[in-house]
Coordinates of N, CA and C in Angstrom, one line a residue:
L1462 N -48.0 -66.7 -38.8 CA -49.4 -66.4 -39.2 C -49.6 -64.9 -38.8
R1463 N -49.9 -64.1 -39.8 CA -50.0 -62.7 -39.5 C -51.4 -62.2 -39.8
N1464 N -52.0 -61.5 -38.9 CA -53.3 -60.9 -39.2 C -53.2 -59.6 -39.9
G1465 N -54.1 -59.4 -40.9 CA -54.1 -58.1 -41.7 C -53.0 -58.1 -42.7
D1466 N -52.5 -59.2 -43.2 CA -51.4 -59.3 -44.2 C -52.1 -59.0 -45.5
E1467 N -52.2 -57.8 -45.9 CA -52.9 -57.5 -47.2 C -52.2 -58.0 -48.4
A1468 N -50.8 -58.0 -48.4 CA -50.1 -58.5 -49.5 C -50.4 -59.9 -49.8
A1469 N -50.6 -60.7 -48.8 CA -51.0 -62.1 -49.0 C -52.5 -62.3 -49.2
G1470 N -53.2 -61.2 -49.1 CA -54.7 -61.4 -49.3 C -55.5 -61.9 -48.2
V1471 N -55.0 -61.8 -47.0 CA -55.7 -62.2 -45.8 C -56.8 -61.2 -45.5
T1472 N -58.0 -61.6 -45.7 CA -59.1 -60.6 -45.4 C -60.1 -61.1 -44.3
A1473 N -59.8 -62.3 -43.8 CA -60.7 -62.8 -42.7 C -60.5 -61.9 -41.5
K1474 N -61.6 -61.8 -40.7 CA -61.5 -61.0 -39.5 C -60.7 -61.8 -38.4
Q1475 N -60.1 -61.0 -37.5 CA -59.3 -61.6 -36.5 C -60.1 -62.6 -35.6
E1476 N -61.3 -62.3 -35.3 CA -62.1 -63.2 -34.5 C -62.3 -64.6 -35.1
T1477 N -62.4 -64.6 -36.5 CA -62.6 -65.9 -37.2 C -61.2 -66.6 -37.3
L1478 N -60.2 -65.9 -37.7 CA -58.9 -66.5 -37.9 C -58.3 -67.0 -36.6
F1479 N -58.4 -66.2 -35.6 CA -57.8 -66.6 -34.3 C -58.9 -66.8 -33.2
W1480 N -59.8 -67.7 -33.6 CA -61.0 -67.9 -32.7 C -60.6 -68.5 -31.3
W1481 N -59.5 -69.2 -31.3 CA -59.1 -69.9 -30.0 C -58.6 -68.9 -29.0
Q1482 N -58.3 -67.7 -29.4 CA -57.8 -66.7 -28.4 C -59.0 -66.2 -27.6
N1483 N -60.2 -66.4 -28.0 CA -61.4 -66.0 -27.3 C -62.0 -67.1 -26.5
V1484 N -61.4 -68.2 -26.4 CA -61.9 -69.4 -25.7 C -61.5 -69.1 -24.2
P1485 N -62.5 -69.3 -23.3 CA -62.2 -69.0 -21.9 C -61.2 -70.0 -21.2
D1486 N -61.1 -71.2 -21.8 CA -60.2 -72.2 -21.2 C -58.8 -71.9 -21.6
G1487 N -58.0 -71.5 -20.6 CA -56.6 -71.2 -20.9 C -55.7 -72.4 -21.3
K1488 N -56.0 -73.6 -20.9 CA -55.3 -74.7 -21.3 C -55.5 -75.0 -22.8
L1489 N -56.7 -74.9 -23.2 CA -57.0 -75.2 -24.6 C -56.3 -74.1 -25.5
R1490 N -56.4 -72.8 -25.0 CA -55.8 -71.8 -25.8 C -54.3 -72.0 -25.9
Q1491 N -53.6 -72.4 -24.8 CA -52.2 -72.6 -24.8 C -51.9 -73.8 -25.7
L1492 N -52.7 -74.9 -25.7 CA -52.5 -76.0 -26.5 C -52.5 -75.7 -28.0
V1493 N -53.6 -75.0 -28.4 CA -53.7 -74.6 -29.8 C -52.6 -73.7 -30.2
E1494 N -52.2 -72.8 -29.4 CA -51.1 -71.9 -29.8 C -49.7 -72.6 -29.9
A1495 N -49.5 -73.6 -29.0 CA -48.3 -74.5 -29.1 C -48.3 -75.3 -30.4
V1496 N -49.5 -75.8 -30.8 CA -49.5 -76.6 -32.0 C -49.3 -75.7 -33.2
I1497 N -49.8 -74.6 -33.2 CA -49.6 -73.6 -34.3 C -48.2 -73.2 -34.4
A1498 N -47.6 -72.9 -33.3 CA -46.2 -72.4 -33.2 C -45.2 -73.5 -33.7
Q1499 N -45.5 -74.7 -33.5 CA -44.5 -75.8 -33.7 C -44.9 -76.6 -34.9
N1500 N -45.8 -76.2 -35.8 CA -46.2 -77.0 -36.9 C -45.3 -76.7 -38.1
A1501 N -44.6 -77.7 -38.6 CA -43.7 -77.5 -39.8 C -44.5 -77.2 -41.1
D1502 N -45.7 -77.8 -41.2 CA -46.5 -77.6 -42.4 C -46.9 -76.1 -42.5
L1503 N -47.2 -75.5 -41.3 CA -47.6 -74.1 -41.3 C -46.4 -73.2 -41.6
E1504 N -45.3 -73.6 -41.1 CA -44.1 -72.9 -41.4 C -43.8 -72.9 -43.0
S1505 N -44.0 -74.1 -43.5 CA -43.8 -74.3 -45.0 C -44.9 -73.4 -45.7
A1506 N -46.1 -73.4 -45.2 CA -47.1 -72.6 -45.9 C -46.8 -71.1 -45.8
E1507 N -46.2 -70.7 -44.7 CA -45.8 -69.3 -44.6 C -44.7 -68.9 -45.5
A1508 N -43.8 -69.9 -45.7 CA -42.7 -69.7 -46.7 C -43.2 -69.6 -48.1
S1509 N -44.2 -70.4 -48.4 CA -44.9 -70.4 -49.7 C -45.5 -69.0 -50.0
V1510 N -46.1 -68.4 -48.9 CA -46.7 -67.1 -49.1 C -45.6 -66.1 -49.4
R1511 N -44.5 -66.2 -48.7 CA -43.4 -65.2 -48.9 C -42.9 -65.4 -50.3
V1512 N -42.7 -66.6 -50.8 CA -42.3 -66.8 -52.2 C -43.3 -66.2 -53.2
A1513 N -44.5 -66.5 -53.0 CA -45.6 -65.9 -53.9 C -45.6 -64.4 -53.9
Q1514 N -45.3 -63.8 -52.7 CA -45.3 -62.4 -52.6 C -44.0 -61.8 -53.4
A1515 N -42.9 -62.6 -53.2 CA -41.7 -62.2 -54.0 C -41.9 -62.3 -55.5
N1516 N -42.6 -63.3 -55.9 CA -42.9 -63.5 -57.3 C -43.8 -62.4 -57.9
A1517 N -44.7 -61.9 -57.0 CA -45.6 -60.8 -57.4 C -44.7 -59.5 -57.5
A1518 N -43.8 -59.3 -56.6 CA -42.9 -58.2 -56.7 C -42.1 -58.2 -58.0
V1519 N -41.6 -59.4 -58.3 CA -40.8 -59.5 -59.6 C -41.7 -59.2 -60.8
A1520 N -42.9 -59.7 -60.8 CA -43.8 -59.4 -61.9 C -44.1 -58.0 -62.0
R1521 N -44.2 -57.3 -60.9 CA -44.4 -55.8 -60.9 C -43.2 -55.1 -61.5
S1522 N -42.1 -55.6 -61.3 CA -40.9 -54.9 -61.8 C -40.8 -54.8 -63.3
F1523 N -41.6 -55.6 -64.0 CA -41.6 -55.5 -65.5 C -42.3 -54.2 -66.0
F1524 N -43.0 -53.5 -65.1 CA -43.6 -52.2 -65.5 C -42.6 -51.1 -65.7
F1525 N -41.4 -51.3 -65.2 CA -40.4 -50.3 -65.1 C -39.3 -50.5 -66.1
P1526 N -38.5 -49.5 -66.5 CA -37.4 -49.7 -67.4 C -36.3 -50.6 -66.7
L1527 N -35.6 -51.3 -67.5 CA -34.5 -52.1 -67.1 C -33.2 -51.3 -67.4
I1528 N -32.4 -51.1 -66.3 CA -31.2 -50.4 -66.5 C -30.0 -51.3 -66.1
T1529 N -29.1 -51.5 -67.0 CA -27.9 -52.3 -66.7 C -26.7 -51.5 -67.0
G1530 N -25.6 -51.8 -66.3 CA -24.4 -51.1 -66.6 C -23.2 -52.0 -66.4
G1531 N -22.1 -51.6 -66.9 CA -20.9 -52.4 -66.8 C -19.7 -51.5 -66.9
F1532 N -18.6 -52.0 -66.4 CA -17.3 -51.3 -66.6 C -16.2 -52.4 -66.7
D1533 N -15.3 -52.1 -67.7 CA -14.3 -53.1 -67.9 C -13.0 -52.3 -68.0
A1534 N -12.0 -52.8 -67.4 CA -10.6 -52.2 -67.5 C -9.6 -53.3 -67.8
S1535 N -8.7 -52.9 -68.7 CA -7.7 -53.8 -69.1 C -6.4 -53.1 -69.3
R1536 N -5.3 -53.8 -69.0 CA -3.9 -53.2 -69.2 C -3.1 -54.1 -70.0
Q1537 N -2.5 -53.6 -71.0 CA -1.7 -54.4 -71.9 C -0.3 -53.8 -72.1
K1538 N 0.6 -54.7 -72.4 CA 2.0 -54.3 -72.7 C 2.4 -54.7 -74.1
I1539 N 2.9 -53.8 -74.8 CA 3.3 -54.1 -76.2 C 4.8 -54.4 -76.2
S1540 N 5.1 -55.4 -77.0 CA 6.5 -55.8 -77.1 C 7.4 -54.6 -77.6
Q1541 N 8.6 -54.4 -77.1 CA 9.4 -53.3 -77.5 C 10.0 -53.6 -78.9
E1542 N 10.0 -54.8 -79.3 CA 10.6 -55.1 -80.6 C 9.7 -54.6 -81.7
T1543 N 8.4 -54.6 -81.5 CA 7.5 -54.0 -82.5 C 7.3 -52.5 -82.2
S1544 N 6.9 -51.9 -83.2 CA 6.7 -50.4 -83.1 C 5.4 -50.2 -82.4
S1545 N 5.3 -49.2 -81.6 CA 4.2 -48.9 -80.8 C 3.1 -48.3 -81.7
A1546 N 1.9 -48.7 -81.5 CA 0.8 -48.1 -82.3 C 0.4 -46.7 -81.7
L1547 N 0.9 -46.5 -80.5 CA 0.5 -45.2 -79.9 C 1.5 -44.1 -80.4
S1548 N 1.0 -42.9 -80.4 CA 1.8 -41.8 -80.9 C 3.0 -41.4 -80.0
N1549 N 2.9 -41.7 -78.7 CA 4.0 -41.4 -77.8 C 5.0 -42.5 -77.5
N1550 N 4.9 -43.6 -78.3 CA 5.7 -44.8 -78.2 C 5.7 -45.5 -76.9
A1551 N 4.6 -45.4 -76.2 CA 4.5 -46.1 -74.9 C 4.3 -47.6 -75.1
T1552 N 4.9 -48.4 -74.3 CA 4.7 -49.8 -74.4 C 3.6 -50.4 -73.5
I1553 N 3.1 -49.6 -72.5 CA 2.1 -50.1 -71.7 C 0.9 -49.1 -71.8
Y1554 N -0.3 -49.7 -72.0 CA -1.4 -48.8 -72.1 C -2.6 -49.5 -71.4
S1555 N -3.5 -48.6 -70.9 CA -4.8 -49.1 -70.3 C -6.0 -48.7 -71.1
L1556 N -6.9 -49.6 -71.1 CA -8.2 -49.4 -71.8 C -9.3 -49.5 -70.8
H1557 N -10.1 -48.5 -70.7 CA -11.3 -48.5 -69.8 C -12.6 -48.3 -70.6
T1558 N -13.5 -49.2 -70.4 CA -14.7 -49.2 -71.2 C -15.9 -49.2 -70.2
A1559 N -16.8 -48.2 -70.4 CA -18.0 -48.1 -69.6 C -19.2 -48.3 -70.5
A1560 N -20.2 -49.0 -70.0 CA -21.4 -49.3 -70.8 C -22.7 -49.1 -70.0
L1561 N -23.7 -48.5 -70.5 CA -25.0 -48.3 -69.9 C -26.1 -48.7 -70.9
N1562 N -26.9 -49.6 -70.4 CA -28.0 -50.0 -71.3 C -29.4 -49.7 -70.6
I1563 N -30.3 -49.2 -71.3 CA -31.6 -48.9 -70.8 C -32.6 -49.5 -71.8
S1564 N -33.5 -50.3 -71.3 CA -34.5 -50.9 -72.1 C -35.8 -50.9 -71.4
Y1565 N -36.9 -50.8 -72.2 CA -38.2 -50.7 -71.7 C -39.2 -51.4 -72.7
S1566 N -40.0 -52.2 -72.2 CA -41.0 -52.9 -73.1 C -42.4 -52.4 -72.7
P1567 N -43.0 -51.6 -73.5 CA -44.3 -51.1 -73.2 C -45.3 -52.3 -73.2
D1568 N -46.3 -52.2 -72.3 CA -47.3 -53.2 -72.1 C -48.5 -52.9 -73.1
L1569 N -48.2 -53.1 -74.4 CA -49.2 -52.7 -75.3 C -50.5 -53.5 -75.3
F1570 N -50.4 -54.8 -75.1 CA -51.5 -55.7 -75.1 C -52.0 -56.2 -73.7
G1571 N -51.4 -55.7 -72.7 CA -51.8 -56.0 -71.3 C -51.2 -57.3 -70.8
G1572 N -50.3 -57.9 -71.5 CA -49.8 -59.2 -71.0 C -49.0 -59.1 -69.7
T1573 N -48.2 -58.0 -69.6 CA -47.5 -57.8 -68.3 C -48.4 -57.5 -67.2
R1574 N -49.4 -56.7 -67.4 CA -50.4 -56.4 -66.3 C -51.1 -57.7 -65.9
R1575 N -51.5 -58.5 -66.9 CA -52.2 -59.8 -66.5 C -51.3 -60.7 -65.8
A1576 N -50.0 -60.8 -66.1 CA -49.0 -61.6 -65.4 C -48.9 -61.1 -64.0
Y1577 N -48.8 -59.8 -63.8 CA -48.7 -59.2 -62.4 C -50.0 -59.5 -61.6
E1578 N -51.2 -59.4 -62.2 CA -52.4 -59.7 -61.5 C -52.5 -61.2 -61.2
S1579 N -52.0 -62.0 -62.1 CA -52.0 -63.4 -61.8 C -51.0 -63.7 -60.6
A1580 N -49.9 -63.1 -60.6 CA -48.9 -63.3 -59.5 C -49.5 -62.8 -58.1
Q1581 N -50.3 -61.7 -58.2 CA -50.9 -61.2 -57.0 C -52.0 -62.2 -56.5
S1582 N -52.8 -62.7 -57.4 CA -53.8 -63.7 -57.1 C -53.2 -65.0 -56.5
L1583 N -52.1 -65.4 -57.1 CA -51.4 -66.6 -56.5 C -51.0 -66.3 -55.1
A1584 N -50.5 -65.1 -54.8 CA -50.0 -64.8 -53.5 C -51.2 -64.8 -52.5
R1585 N -52.3 -64.2 -52.9 CA -53.5 -64.2 -52.1 C -54.0 -65.7 -51.9
A1586 N -54.0 -66.5 -52.9 CA -54.4 -67.9 -52.7 C -53.5 -68.6 -51.7
Q1587 N -52.2 -68.4 -51.8 CA -51.3 -69.0 -50.9 C -51.6 -68.5 -49.4
G1588 N -51.9 -67.3 -49.3 CA -52.3 -66.7 -48.0 C -53.6 -67.4 -47.5
F1589 N -54.6 -67.6 -48.3 CA -55.8 -68.3 -47.9 C -55.5 -69.8 -47.6
Q1590 N -54.6 -70.4 -48.3 CA -54.3 -71.8 -48.0 C -53.6 -71.9 -46.6
R1591 N -52.7 -70.9 -46.4 CA -52.0 -70.9 -45.0 C -53.0 -70.7 -43.9
D1592 N -54.0 -69.8 -44.1 CA -55.0 -69.5 -43.1 C -55.9 -70.8 -42.9
A1593 N -56.3 -71.4 -44.0 CA -57.1 -72.6 -43.9 C -56.3 -73.7 -43.1
L1594 N -55.0 -73.8 -43.4 CA -54.3 -74.8 -42.6 C -54.2 -74.5 -41.1
A1595 N -54.1 -73.2 -40.8 CA -54.1 -72.8 -39.4 C -55.4 -73.1 -38.7
L1596 N -56.5 -72.8 -39.4 CA -57.8 -73.0 -38.9 C -58.1 -74.5 -38.7
T1597 N -57.6 -75.3 -39.7 CA -57.7 -76.8 -39.5 C -56.9 -77.3 -38.4
L1598 N -55.7 -76.8 -38.2 CA -54.9 -77.3 -37.1 C -55.6 -76.9 -35.7
A1599 N -56.0 -75.7 -35.7 CA -56.7 -75.2 -34.4 C -57.9 -76.0 -34.1
S1600 N -58.8 -76.2 -35.1 CA -60.0 -77.0 -34.9 C -59.8 -78.4 -34.6
N1601 N -58.8 -79.1 -35.3 CA -58.5 -80.5 -35.0 C -57.9 -80.6 -33.6
T1602 N -57.1 -79.6 -33.2 CA -56.5 -79.7 -31.8 C -57.6 -79.5 -30.8
A1603 N -58.6 -78.6 -31.0 CA -59.7 -78.4 -30.1 C -60.5 -79.7 -30.0
V1604 N -60.8 -80.3 -31.1 CA -61.7 -81.5 -31.1 C -60.9 -82.6 -30.3
A1605 N -59.6 -82.8 -30.6 CA -58.9 -83.8 -29.9 C -58.8 -83.5 -28.4
A1606 N -58.7 -82.2 -28.0 CA -58.7 -81.9 -26.6 C -60.1 -82.2 -25.9
V1607 N -61.1 -81.9 -26.6 CA -62.5 -82.2 -26.1 C -62.7 -83.7 -25.9
Q1608 N -62.3 -84.4 -27.0 CA -62.4 -85.9 -26.9 C -61.6 -86.4 -25.8
D1609 N -60.4 -85.9 -25.6 CA -59.5 -86.4 -24.5 C -60.2 -86.1 -23.1
A1610 N -60.7 -84.9 -23.0 CA -61.4 -84.5 -21.7 C -62.6 -85.4 -21.5
S1611 N -63.4 -85.7 -22.5 CA -64.5 -86.6 -22.4 C -64.1 -88.0 -22.0
L1612 N -63.1 -88.5 -22.6 CA -62.6 -89.9 -22.3 C -62.0 -89.9 -20.8
Q1613 N -61.3 -88.9 -20.4 CA -60.8 -88.8 -19.0 C -62.0 -88.8 -18.1
Q1614 N -63.0 -88.1 -18.4 CA -64.2 -88.0 -17.5 C -64.9 -89.4 -17.5
Q1615 N -65.0 -90.1 -18.6 CA -65.6 -91.4 -18.7 C -64.8 -92.4 -17.8
I1616 N -63.5 -92.3 -17.9 CA -62.6 -93.2 -17.1 C -62.9 -92.9 -15.6
A1617 N -63.0 -91.6 -15.2 CA -63.2 -91.3 -13.8 C -64.5 -91.8 -13.3
V1618 N -65.6 -91.7 -14.1 CA -66.9 -92.2 -13.8 C -66.9 -93.7 -13.6
T1619 N -66.2 -94.4 -14.6 CA -66.1 -95.8 -14.5 C -65.4 -96.3 -13.3
R1620 N -64.3 -95.6 -13.0 CA -63.5 -96.0 -11.7 C -64.4 -95.8 -10.5
N1621 N -65.1 -94.7 -10.5 CA -66.0 -94.4 -9.4 C -67.1 -95.5 -9.2
M1622 N -67.7 -95.9 -10.4 CA -68.7 -96.9 -10.3 C -68.1 -98.3 -9.9
V1623 N -66.9 -98.6 -10.3 CA -66.2 -99.8 -9.9 C -66.0 -99.8 -8.4
Q1624 N -65.6 -98.7 -7.9 CA -65.3 -98.5 -6.5 C -66.6 -98.6 -5.6
I1625 N -67.7 -98.1 -6.1 CA -69.0 -98.1 -5.4 C -69.4 -99.6 -5.4
Q1626 N -69.3 -100.3 -6.5 CA -69.8 -101.7 -6.6 C -68.9 -102.7 -5.8
S1627 N -67.7 -102.3 -5.6 CA -66.8 -103.2 -4.8 C -67.0 -103.1 -3.3
Q1628 N -67.7 -102.1 -2.9 CA -68.0 -101.9 -1.4 C -69.0 -102.8 -0.9

């Protein structure tokens, strides 16, 4: 989980996104950070953000010319029984072929730009989903910790009352 990740579209403030870091209770802060660090769903969400960012980068590449090249080399031997097609009567010859292709598709009707904008929006949406998951994990962990502390306190009070009544 990264704060300020503009490529993923994270625009929430750090105080909102990482609210548990401002909690004075160190145990709760450590518990929430441990849950966030070890959650497989959050790791999967982070991977989804990276995939969406890569897809946006691929969509952006269609604005630029495509350049491909190749090289092929071959060597052949002509049988000595047949006459050589070469002027120097050589029986072995090499053939080297190089190719360079450049192509460009202009975005006349805006389809490429819309596809790129769509890919960027999907990357931002994945970032927001990742952040929502992190906030949900943090808040559920805090609620569970508060409920646990409340139950522990109720148990202690009940034991104290039983002890007082048994005297």
